[in-house]
PDB file of C-alpha atoms in Angstrom:
ATOM      1  CA  UNK V 225      -4.323  10.233 -14.320  1.00 46.00           C
ATOM      2  CA  UNK V 226      -4.160  10.015 -10.060  1.00 54.00           C
ATOM      3  CA  UNK V 227      -7.128   8.497  -8.512  1.00 58.00           C
ATOM      4  CA  UNK V 228      -8.570   9.800  -5.861  1.00 70.00           C
ATOM      5  CA  UNK V 229      -6.662   8.694  -2.213  1.00 75.00           C
ATOM      6  CA  UNK V 230      -9.141   8.330  -0.098  1.00 80.00           C
ATOM      7  CA  UNK V 231      -9.151   7.048   4.113  1.00 84.00           C
ATOM      8  CA  UNK V 232      -9.484   3.645   3.034  1.00 86.00           C
ATOM      9  CA  UNK V 233      -6.058   4.113   0.955  1.00 88.00           C
ATOM     10  CA  UNK V 234      -4.875   6.200   3.946  1.00 90.00           C
ATOM     11  CA  UNK V 235      -6.132   3.241   6.734  1.00 91.00           C
ATOM     12  CA  UNK V 236      -4.341   0.379   4.485  1.00 91.00           C
ATOM     13  CA  UNK V 237      -1.210   2.294   4.048  1.00 93.00           C
ATOM     14  CA  UNK V 238      -0.642   2.961   8.090  1.00 95.00           C
ATOM     15  CA  UNK V 239      -2.422  -0.034   8.756  1.00 94.00           C
ATOM     16  CA  UNK V 240       1.232  -1.898   6.621  1.00 95.00           C
ATOM     17  CA  UNK V 241       3.043   0.258   7.460  1.00 96.00           C
ATOM     18  CA  UNK V 242       2.568  -1.402  10.655  1.00 96.00           C
ATOM     19  CA  UNK V 243       2.615  -4.533  10.281  1.00 96.00           C
ATOM     20  CA  UNK V 244       5.990  -4.163   8.936  1.00 96.00           C
ATOM     21  CA  UNK V 245       7.542  -2.157  11.922  1.00 97.00           C
ATOM     22  CA  UNK V 246       5.947  -5.174  13.573  1.00 97.00           C
ATOM     23  CA  UNK V 247       7.850  -7.445  11.819  1.00 97.00           C
ATOM     24  CA  UNK V 248      11.406  -5.495  12.189  1.00 97.00           C
ATOM     25  CA  UNK V 249      10.293  -4.934   8.475  1.00 96.00           C
ATOM     26  CA  UNK V 250      12.711  -1.647   6.647  1.00 96.00           C
ATOM     27  CA  UNK V 251       9.894   0.799   5.723  1.00 97.00           C
ATOM     28  CA  UNK V 252       9.304   1.633   2.081  1.00 98.00           C
ATOM     29  CA  UNK V 253      11.173   3.579  -0.300  1.00 98.00           C
ATOM     30  CA  UNK V 254       7.036   4.363  -2.053  1.00 96.00           C
ATOM     31  CA  UNK V 255       4.267   3.494  -1.856  1.00 94.00           C
ATOM     32  CA  UNK V 256       2.111   4.924  -4.392  1.00 92.00           C
ATOM     33  CA  UNK V 257      -1.928   4.912  -4.738  1.00 84.00           C
ATOM     34  CA  UNK V 258      -3.216   6.078  -8.032  1.00 76.00           C
ATOM     35  CA  UNK V 259      -2.314   2.148 -10.470  1.00 72.00           C
ATOM     36  CA  UNK V 260      -6.139   1.181  -9.072  1.00 77.00           C
ATOM     37  CA  UNK V 261      -8.458   3.838  -7.792  1.00 80.00           C
ATOM     38  CA  UNK V 262      -8.586  -0.299  -5.380  1.00 86.00           C
ATOM     39  CA  UNK V 263      -5.020   0.017  -4.788  1.00 91.00           C
ATOM     40  CA  UNK V 264      -1.909   0.073  -2.447  1.00 92.00           C
ATOM     41  CA  UNK V 265       1.596  -0.621  -4.079  1.00 94.00           C
ATOM     42  CA  UNK V 266       3.779  -0.735  -1.275  1.00 96.00           C
ATOM     43  CA  UNK V 267       7.885  -0.249  -3.626  1.00 97.00           C
ATOM     44  CA  UNK V 268      11.426  -1.593  -2.217  1.00 98.00           C
ATOM     45  CA  UNK V 269      13.728  -0.817  -5.326  1.00 98.00           C
ATOM     46  CA  UNK V 270      16.263  -2.191  -3.778  1.00 97.00           C
ATOM     47  CA  UNK V 271      14.942  -6.034  -3.557  1.00 96.00           C
ATOM     48  CA  UNK V 272      12.465  -5.092  -6.507  1.00 97.00           C
ATOM     49  CA  UNK V 273      10.029  -5.611  -4.278  1.00 97.00           C
ATOM     50  CA  UNK V 274       6.376  -4.655  -4.081  1.00 96.00           C
ATOM     51  CA  UNK V 275       3.384  -6.087  -2.654  1.00 95.00           C
ATOM     52  CA  UNK V 276       0.616  -4.643  -3.829  1.00 93.00           C
ATOM     53  CA  UNK V 277      -3.257  -4.485  -0.882  1.00 92.00           C
ATOM     54  CA  UNK V 278      -6.480  -4.846  -2.944  1.00 89.00           C
ATOM     55  CA  UNK V 279      -8.827  -2.547  -1.346  1.00 86.00           C
ATOM     56  CA  UNK V 280     -12.336  -3.637  -0.828  1.00 77.00           C
ATOM     57  CA  UNK V 281     -15.608  -1.735  -0.356  1.00 64.00           C
ATOM     58  CA  UNK V 282     -16.165  -3.400   2.729  1.00 57.00           C
ATOM     59  CA  UNK V 283     -13.505  -1.128   4.559  1.00 52.00           C
ATOM     60  CA  UNK V 284     -11.307  -4.434   4.103  1.00 55.00           C
ATOM     61  CA  UNK V 285      -7.898  -5.177   2.066  1.00 54.00           C
ATOM     62  CA  UNK V 286      -6.973  -8.215   0.157  1.00 56.00           C
ATOM     63  CA  UNK V 287      -2.972  -8.848   0.230  1.00 56.00           C
ATOM     64  CA  UNK V 288      -1.648  -9.539  -3.285  1.00 55.00           C
TER      65      UNK V 288
END
């Protein structure tokens, strides 16, 4: 069952994409919101890389 996607998820995804672009890094191949309602997961398939951003109730995010 998919987790409810909120504006907090969208804000975290937008901010992460801005950070990646600003650093000259590749866009993720996939962004998943349904693993956990408090996470956004960014995936790069070729390098088998994942970045998990944990969302906090106060509108902040923490990268794991």
